Coordinates of C-alpha atoms in Angstrom, one line a residue:
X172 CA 0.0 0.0 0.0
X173 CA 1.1 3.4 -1.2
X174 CA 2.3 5.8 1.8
X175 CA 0.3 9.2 2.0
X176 CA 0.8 12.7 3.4
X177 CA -2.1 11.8 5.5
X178 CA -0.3 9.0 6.9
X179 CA 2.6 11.4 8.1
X180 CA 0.1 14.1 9.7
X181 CA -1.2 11.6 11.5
X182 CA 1.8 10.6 13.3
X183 CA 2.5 14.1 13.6
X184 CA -0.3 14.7 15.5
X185 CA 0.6 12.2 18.1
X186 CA 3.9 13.6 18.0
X187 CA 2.0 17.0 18.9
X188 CA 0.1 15.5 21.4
X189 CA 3.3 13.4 23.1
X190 CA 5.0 16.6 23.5
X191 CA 2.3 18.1 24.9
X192 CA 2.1 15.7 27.7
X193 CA 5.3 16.0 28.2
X194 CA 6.4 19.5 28.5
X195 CA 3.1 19.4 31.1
X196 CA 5.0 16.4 33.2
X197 CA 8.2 17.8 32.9
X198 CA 6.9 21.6 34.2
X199 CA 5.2 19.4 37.2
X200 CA 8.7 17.8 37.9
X201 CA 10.5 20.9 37.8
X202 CA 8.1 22.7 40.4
X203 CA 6.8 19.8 42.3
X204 CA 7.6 19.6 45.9
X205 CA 10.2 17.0 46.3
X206 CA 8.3 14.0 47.4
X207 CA 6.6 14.1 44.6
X208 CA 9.4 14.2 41.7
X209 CA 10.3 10.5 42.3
X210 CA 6.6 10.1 40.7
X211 CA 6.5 12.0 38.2
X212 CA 10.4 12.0 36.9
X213 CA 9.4 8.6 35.6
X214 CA 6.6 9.9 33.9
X215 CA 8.6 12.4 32.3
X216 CA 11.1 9.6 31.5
X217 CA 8.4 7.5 29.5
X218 CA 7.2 10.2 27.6
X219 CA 10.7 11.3 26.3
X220 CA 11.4 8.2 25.0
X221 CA 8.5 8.1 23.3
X222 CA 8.6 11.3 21.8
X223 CA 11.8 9.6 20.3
X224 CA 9.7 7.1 18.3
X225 CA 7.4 9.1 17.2
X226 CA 9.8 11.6 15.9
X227 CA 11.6 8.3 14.3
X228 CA 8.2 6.9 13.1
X229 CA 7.9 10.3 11.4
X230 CA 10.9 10.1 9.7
X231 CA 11.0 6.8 8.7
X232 CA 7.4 7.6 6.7
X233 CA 8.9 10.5 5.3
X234 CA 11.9 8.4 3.6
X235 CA 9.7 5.6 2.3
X236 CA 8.0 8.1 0.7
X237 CA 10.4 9.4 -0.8
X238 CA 11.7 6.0 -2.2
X239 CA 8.5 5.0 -3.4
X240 CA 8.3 8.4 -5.6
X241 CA 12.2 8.0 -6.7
X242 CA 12.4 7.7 -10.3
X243 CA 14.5 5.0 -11.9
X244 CA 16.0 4.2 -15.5
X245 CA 18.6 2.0 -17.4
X246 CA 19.9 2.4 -20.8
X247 CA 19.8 -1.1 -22.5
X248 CA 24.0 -1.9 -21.8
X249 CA 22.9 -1.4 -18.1
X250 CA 19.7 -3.9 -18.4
X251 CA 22.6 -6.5 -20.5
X252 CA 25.2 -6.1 -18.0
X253 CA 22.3 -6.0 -15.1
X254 CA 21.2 -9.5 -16.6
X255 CA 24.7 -11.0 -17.1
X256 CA 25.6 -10.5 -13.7
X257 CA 22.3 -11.6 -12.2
X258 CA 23.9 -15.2 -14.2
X259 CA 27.6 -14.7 -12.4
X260 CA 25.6 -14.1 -8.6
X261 CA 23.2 -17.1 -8.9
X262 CA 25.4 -19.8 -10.7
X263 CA 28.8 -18.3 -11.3
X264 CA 28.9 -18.1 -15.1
X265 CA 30.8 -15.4 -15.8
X266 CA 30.9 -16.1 -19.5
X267 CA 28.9 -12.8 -20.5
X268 CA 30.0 -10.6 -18.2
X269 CA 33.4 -10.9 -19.4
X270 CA 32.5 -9.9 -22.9
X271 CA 30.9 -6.9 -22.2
X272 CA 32.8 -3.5 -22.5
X273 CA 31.6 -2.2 -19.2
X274 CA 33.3 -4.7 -17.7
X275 CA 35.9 -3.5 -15.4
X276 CA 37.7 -6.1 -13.8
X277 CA 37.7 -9.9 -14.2
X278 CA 38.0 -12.2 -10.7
X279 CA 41.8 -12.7 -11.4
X280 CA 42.3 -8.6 -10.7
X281 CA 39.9 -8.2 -8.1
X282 CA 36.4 -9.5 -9.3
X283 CA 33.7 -7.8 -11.9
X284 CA 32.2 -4.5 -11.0
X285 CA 28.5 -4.5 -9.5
X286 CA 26.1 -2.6 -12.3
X287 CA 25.5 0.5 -12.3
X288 CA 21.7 0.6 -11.0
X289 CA 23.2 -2.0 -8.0
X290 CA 25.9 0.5 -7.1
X291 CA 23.7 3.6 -7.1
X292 CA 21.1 1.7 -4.9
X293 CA 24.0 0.4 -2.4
X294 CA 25.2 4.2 -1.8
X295 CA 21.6 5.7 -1.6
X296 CA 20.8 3.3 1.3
X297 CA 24.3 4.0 2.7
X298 CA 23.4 7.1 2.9
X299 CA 19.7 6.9 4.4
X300 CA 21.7 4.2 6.9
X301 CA 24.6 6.8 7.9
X302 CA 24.0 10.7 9.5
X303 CA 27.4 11.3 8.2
X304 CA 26.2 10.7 4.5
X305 CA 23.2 12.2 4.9
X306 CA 25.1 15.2 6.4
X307 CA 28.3 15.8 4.7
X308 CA 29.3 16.4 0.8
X309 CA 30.3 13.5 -1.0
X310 CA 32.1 13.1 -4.6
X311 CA 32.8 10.2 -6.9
X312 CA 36.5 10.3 -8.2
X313 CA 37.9 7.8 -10.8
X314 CA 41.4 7.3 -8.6
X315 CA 43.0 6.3 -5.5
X316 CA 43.3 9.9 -4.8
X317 CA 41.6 12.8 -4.1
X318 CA 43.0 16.7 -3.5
X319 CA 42.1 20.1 -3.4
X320 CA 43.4 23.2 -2.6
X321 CA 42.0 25.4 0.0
X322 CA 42.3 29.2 0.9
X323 CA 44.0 29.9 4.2
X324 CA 44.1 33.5 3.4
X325 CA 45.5 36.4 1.2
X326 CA 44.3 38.0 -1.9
X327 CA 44.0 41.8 0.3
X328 CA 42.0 44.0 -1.9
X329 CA 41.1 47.4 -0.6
X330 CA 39.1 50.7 -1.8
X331 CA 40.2 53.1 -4.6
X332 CA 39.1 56.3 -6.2
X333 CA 38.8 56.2 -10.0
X334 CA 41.9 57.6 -11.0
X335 CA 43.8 56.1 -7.7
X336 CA 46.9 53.9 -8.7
X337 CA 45.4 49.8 -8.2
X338 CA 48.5 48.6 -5.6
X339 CA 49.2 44.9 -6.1
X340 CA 47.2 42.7 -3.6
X341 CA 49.0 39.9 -1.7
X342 CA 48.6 36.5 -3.3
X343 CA 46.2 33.8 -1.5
X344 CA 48.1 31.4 1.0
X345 CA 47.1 27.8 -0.4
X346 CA 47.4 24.8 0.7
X347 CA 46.5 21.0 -0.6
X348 CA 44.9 18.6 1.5
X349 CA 44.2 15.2 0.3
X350 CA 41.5 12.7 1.5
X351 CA 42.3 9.7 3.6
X352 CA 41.5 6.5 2.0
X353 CA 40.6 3.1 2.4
X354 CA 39.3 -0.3 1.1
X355 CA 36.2 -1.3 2.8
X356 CA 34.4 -4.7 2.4
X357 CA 31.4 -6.5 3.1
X358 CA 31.1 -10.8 2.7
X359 CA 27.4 -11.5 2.2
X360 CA 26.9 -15.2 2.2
X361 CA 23.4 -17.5 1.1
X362 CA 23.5 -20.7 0.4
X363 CA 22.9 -22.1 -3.4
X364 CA 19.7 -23.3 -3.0
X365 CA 18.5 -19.9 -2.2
X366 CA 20.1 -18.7 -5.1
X367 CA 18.6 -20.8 -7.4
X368 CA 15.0 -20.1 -6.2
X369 CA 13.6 -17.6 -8.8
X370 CA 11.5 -15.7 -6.1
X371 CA 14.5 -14.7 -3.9
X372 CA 15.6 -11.1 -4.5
X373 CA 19.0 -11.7 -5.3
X374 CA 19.7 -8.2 -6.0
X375 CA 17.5 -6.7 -3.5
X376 CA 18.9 -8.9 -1.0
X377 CA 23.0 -8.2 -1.8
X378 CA 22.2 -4.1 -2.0
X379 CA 21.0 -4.5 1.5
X380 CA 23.3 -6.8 3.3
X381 CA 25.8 -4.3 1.7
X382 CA 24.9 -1.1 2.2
X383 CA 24.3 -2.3 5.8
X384 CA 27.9 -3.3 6.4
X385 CA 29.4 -0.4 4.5
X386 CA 27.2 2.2 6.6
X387 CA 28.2 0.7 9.5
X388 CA 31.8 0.6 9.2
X389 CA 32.1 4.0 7.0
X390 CA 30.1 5.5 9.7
X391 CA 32.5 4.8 12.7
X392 CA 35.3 6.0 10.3
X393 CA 34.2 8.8 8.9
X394 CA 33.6 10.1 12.4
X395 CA 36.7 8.5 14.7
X396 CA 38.6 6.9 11.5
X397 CA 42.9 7.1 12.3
X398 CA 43.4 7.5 8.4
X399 CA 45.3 4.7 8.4
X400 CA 43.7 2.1 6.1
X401 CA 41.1 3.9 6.4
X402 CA 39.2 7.5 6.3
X403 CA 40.5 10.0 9.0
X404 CA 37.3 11.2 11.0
X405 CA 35.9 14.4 11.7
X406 CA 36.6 13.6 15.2
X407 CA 39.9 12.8 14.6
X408 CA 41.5 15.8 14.0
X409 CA 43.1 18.5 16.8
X410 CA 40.7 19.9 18.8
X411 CA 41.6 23.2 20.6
X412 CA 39.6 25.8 22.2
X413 CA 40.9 28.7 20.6
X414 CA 39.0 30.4 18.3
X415 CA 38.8 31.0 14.5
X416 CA 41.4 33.7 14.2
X417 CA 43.9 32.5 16.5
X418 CA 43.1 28.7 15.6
X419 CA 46.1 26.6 12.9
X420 CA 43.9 25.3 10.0
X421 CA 43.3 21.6 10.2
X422 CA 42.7 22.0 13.6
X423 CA 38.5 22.5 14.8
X424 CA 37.2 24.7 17.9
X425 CA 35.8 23.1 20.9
X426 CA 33.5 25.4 23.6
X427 CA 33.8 23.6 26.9
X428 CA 30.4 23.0 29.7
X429 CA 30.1 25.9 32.1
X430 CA 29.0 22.7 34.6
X431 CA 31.3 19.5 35.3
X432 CA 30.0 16.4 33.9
X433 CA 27.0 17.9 32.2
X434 CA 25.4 21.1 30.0
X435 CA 22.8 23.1 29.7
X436 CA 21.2 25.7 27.5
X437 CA 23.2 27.9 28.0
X438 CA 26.1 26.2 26.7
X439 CA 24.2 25.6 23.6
X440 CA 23.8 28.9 23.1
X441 CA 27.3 29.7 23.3
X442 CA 28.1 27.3 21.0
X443 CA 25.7 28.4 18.3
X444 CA 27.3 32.0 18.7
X445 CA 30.9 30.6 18.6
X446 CA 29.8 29.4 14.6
X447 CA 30.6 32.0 11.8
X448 CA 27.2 33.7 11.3
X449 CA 27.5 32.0 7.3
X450 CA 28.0 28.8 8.2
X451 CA 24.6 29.1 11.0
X452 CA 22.1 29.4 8.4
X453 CA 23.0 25.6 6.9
X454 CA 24.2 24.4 10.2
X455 CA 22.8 20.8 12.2
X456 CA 22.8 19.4 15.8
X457 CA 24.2 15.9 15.1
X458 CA 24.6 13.7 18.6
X459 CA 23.5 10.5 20.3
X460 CA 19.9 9.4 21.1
X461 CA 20.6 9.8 25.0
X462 CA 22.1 13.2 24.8
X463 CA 19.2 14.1 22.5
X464 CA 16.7 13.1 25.7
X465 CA 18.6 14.9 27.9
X466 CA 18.6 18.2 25.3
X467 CA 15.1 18.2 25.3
X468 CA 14.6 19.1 29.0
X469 CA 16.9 22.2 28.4
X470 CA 14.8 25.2 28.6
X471 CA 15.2 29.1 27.8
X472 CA 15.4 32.2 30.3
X473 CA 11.8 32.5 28.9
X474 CA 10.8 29.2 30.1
X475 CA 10.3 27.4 26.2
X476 CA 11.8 24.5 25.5
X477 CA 15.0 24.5 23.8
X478 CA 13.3 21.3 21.7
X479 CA 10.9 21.4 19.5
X480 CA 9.1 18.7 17.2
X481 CA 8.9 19.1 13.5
X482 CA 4.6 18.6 13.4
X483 CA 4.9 18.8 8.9
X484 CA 6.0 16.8 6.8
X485 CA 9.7 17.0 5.6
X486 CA 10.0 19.5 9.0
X487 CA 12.4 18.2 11.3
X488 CA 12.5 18.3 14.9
X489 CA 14.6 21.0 16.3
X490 CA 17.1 22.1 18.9
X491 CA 17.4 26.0 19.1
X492 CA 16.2 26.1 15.5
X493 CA 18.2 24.0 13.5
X494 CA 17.7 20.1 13.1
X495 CA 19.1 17.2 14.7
X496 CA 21.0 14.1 13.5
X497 CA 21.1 11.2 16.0
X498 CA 24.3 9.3 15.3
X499 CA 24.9 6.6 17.7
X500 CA 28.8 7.0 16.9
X501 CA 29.0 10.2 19.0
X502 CA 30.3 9.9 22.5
X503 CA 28.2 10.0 25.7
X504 CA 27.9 13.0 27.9
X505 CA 30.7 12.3 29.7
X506 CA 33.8 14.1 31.3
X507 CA 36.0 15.8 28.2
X508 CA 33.7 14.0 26.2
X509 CA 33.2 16.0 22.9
X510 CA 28.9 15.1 23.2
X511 CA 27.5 17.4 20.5
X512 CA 28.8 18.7 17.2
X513 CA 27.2 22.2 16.0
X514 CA 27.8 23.1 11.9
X515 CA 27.6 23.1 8.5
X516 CA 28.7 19.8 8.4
X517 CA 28.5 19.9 4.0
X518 CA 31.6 22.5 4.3
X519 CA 33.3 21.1 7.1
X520 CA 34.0 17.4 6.1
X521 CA 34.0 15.7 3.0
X522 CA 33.6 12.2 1.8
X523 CA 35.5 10.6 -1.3
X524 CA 33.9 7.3 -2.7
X525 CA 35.4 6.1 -5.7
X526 CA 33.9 5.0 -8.8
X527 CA 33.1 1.5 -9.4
X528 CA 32.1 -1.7 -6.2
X529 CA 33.8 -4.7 -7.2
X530 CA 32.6 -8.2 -6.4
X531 CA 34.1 -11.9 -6.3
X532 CA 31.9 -14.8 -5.7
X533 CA 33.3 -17.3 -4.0
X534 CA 31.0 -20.7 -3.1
X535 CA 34.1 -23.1 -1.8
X536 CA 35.4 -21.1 1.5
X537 CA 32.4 -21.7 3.2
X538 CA 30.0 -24.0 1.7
X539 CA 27.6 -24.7 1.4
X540 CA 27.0 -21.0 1.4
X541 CA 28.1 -18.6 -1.2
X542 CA 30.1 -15.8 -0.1
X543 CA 30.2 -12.0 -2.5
X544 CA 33.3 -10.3 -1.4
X545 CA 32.5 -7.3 -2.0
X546 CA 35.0 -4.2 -1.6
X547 CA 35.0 -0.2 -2.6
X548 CA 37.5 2.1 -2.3
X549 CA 36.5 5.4 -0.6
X550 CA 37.8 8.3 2.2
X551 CA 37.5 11.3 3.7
X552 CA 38.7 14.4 5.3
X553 CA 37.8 17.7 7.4
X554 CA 37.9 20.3 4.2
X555 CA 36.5 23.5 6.5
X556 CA 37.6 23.4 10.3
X557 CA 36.1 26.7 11.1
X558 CA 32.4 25.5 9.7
X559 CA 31.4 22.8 12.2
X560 CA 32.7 23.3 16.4
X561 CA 32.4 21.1 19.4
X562 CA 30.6 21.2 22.7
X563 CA 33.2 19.2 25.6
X564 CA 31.9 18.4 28.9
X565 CA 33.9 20.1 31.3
X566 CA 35.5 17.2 34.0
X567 CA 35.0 17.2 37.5
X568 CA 38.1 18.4 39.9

């Protein structure tokens, strides 16, 4: 059955009405006399996690919708290719796939290249899988490598009068920075007698057990990633609390709690206002589930709540206006724990894939399953250090 807008108002209105109740509770626990906030803190508990599902429910509709509404073609070498290696996945003959021209690869040098539909599918559910995907840029690049340069300052220009000699400006100061990269893989396994059953998805099937071990694994890099082997992660990089003009490039900002082992509004406010007023207008919350709970007690000198729920469709919920990304990969609120990350996340880090997922089948390591190695070469690397910053809970003394 075909999702409707209807469907996504609906749960919005119990989203309303969850919030409701709970901003109520919580106002209760906050002024109750204390034998009485044992009671209702659990209340309040219950209700915040379910204003997590609903807010999940809501966004989970609003994706499938969007899937079901994504268009799709092929030009007729995709559909051959598409069909000869729907032959090579089932029963291993590799016979046509090694005569067509869009065949890169062959399983002596590293296995045969998914098709093209297959590999668009595998990084579209990567990224409805992954915050960092849905968050940051991404490019596709033909090579190992990728670099750019970026500006880190020059080019002075000043004001003239119209017959005023034009002085020679200083040149930019340029650097290159270079993504980190990595070969990740995924193993799949079924056994034959799956395969050969004409109602199993084989295709369907492989795109998901991918894209599920990719996200997983590119997730944790691209956030914690050394760069060894691997992407180097946004959270990997220096983190200092000086600000942008005293602060090295390559190097990002962190604001630190006013409060040991927690924060509060107040030092979300600080760090909106420590972000370059440009980089505010496209910026995101992106955090943990748990700190996410706790974030939604926080409230204003004007008693709202910092939180609010997104009650239309394709509206988010929000945390002083702009819209949060759980991402189970951030740390806890802990002491000198760097909790929440504040930015424009699309000019702060960027993530390299490049072109092509190869494949080998392999049905003797572990029969009597089938195994698809399948591997892709991608990276990444922090290409704007001033655009996203870092809220660290102070430690106790």
């Amino acid at each position: 059955m075909a999702l409707e807008k209807k469907d996504i108002d609906l749960v919005a209105q119990e989203l309303k009405g969850t919030f409701d109740e709970f901003t109520k509770k919580n106002d209760q626990r906050l002024n109750a006399i204390e034998s009485e906030k044992g009671a209702l803190a659990g209340s309040v508990e219950t209700l915040n996690e379910k204003l997590s599902e609903f807010d999940n429910i809501k966004s989970n509709l609003e994706d499938l919708m969007k899937k079901q509404n994504r268009p799709g073609s092929t030009s007729q070498d995709q559909e051959e290719y598409k069909s000869a290696f729907g032959k090579f996945v089932r029963k291993g003959d590799s016979t046509e796939l090694e005569t067509k021209d869009v065949n890169v690869g062959t399983d002596s040098d590293g296995g045969f290249a998914v098709p093209e539909e297959l590999d668009r599918n595998i990084l579209q559910l990567e990224r409805d899988m992954s915050p960092m995907r849905q968050l940051c840029s991404s490019i596709m690049v033909g090579s190992d490598e990728y670099k750019r340069l970026v500006n880190l300052g020059g080019a002075a220009s000043g004001w003239v009068g119209e017959d005023d000699a034009r002085p020679k400006t200083d040149a930019p100061t340029l650097a290159s920075i270079a993504a980190f990269m990595g070969e990740i893989y995924a193993n799949p396994a079924a056994t034959q007698k799956s395969l050969d059953d004409i109602y199993f998805n084989v295709e369907t099937w492989l795109q998901e057990e991918i894209a599920r071990e990719f996200a997983e694994k590119e997730g944790l890099a691209f956030l914690t990633g050394d760069g060894s082997g691997k992407p180097k992660g946004l959270m990997a990089y220096t983190m200092t609390a000086e600000a942008d003009s005293a602060r090295a490039f390559g190097s990002f900002q962190y604001v630190e709690s006013a409060t040991a082992s927690t924060f509060d509004g107040d030092d979300l406010i600080k760090l909106v206002y420590s972000l370059k007023q440009a980089y505010r207008r496209t910026s995101s919350w992106m955090t943990n589930s748990q700190t996410v709970l706790a974030a939604r007690m926080l409230k204003d000198d004007q008693e709202n709540y910092l939180w609010q729920p997104g009650l239309q469709a394709d509206q988010p919920s929000l945390l002083l206006g702009r819209p949060i990304a759980e991402n189970e990969d951030m740390p806890a609120v802990a002491d000198n724990a760097n909790a929440l990350a504040f930015g424009d996340f699309r000019r702060g880090y960027t993530i390299v894939d490049r072109i092509g997922t190869r494949m080998l089948r392999d049905p003797y390591t572990n029969k009597p399953n089938v195994q698809f190695y399948t591997t892709r070469r991608t990276g990444g690397m922090a290409t704007d250090t001033q655009a996203i910053k870092f809220l660290k809970v102070k430690a106790a003394e």
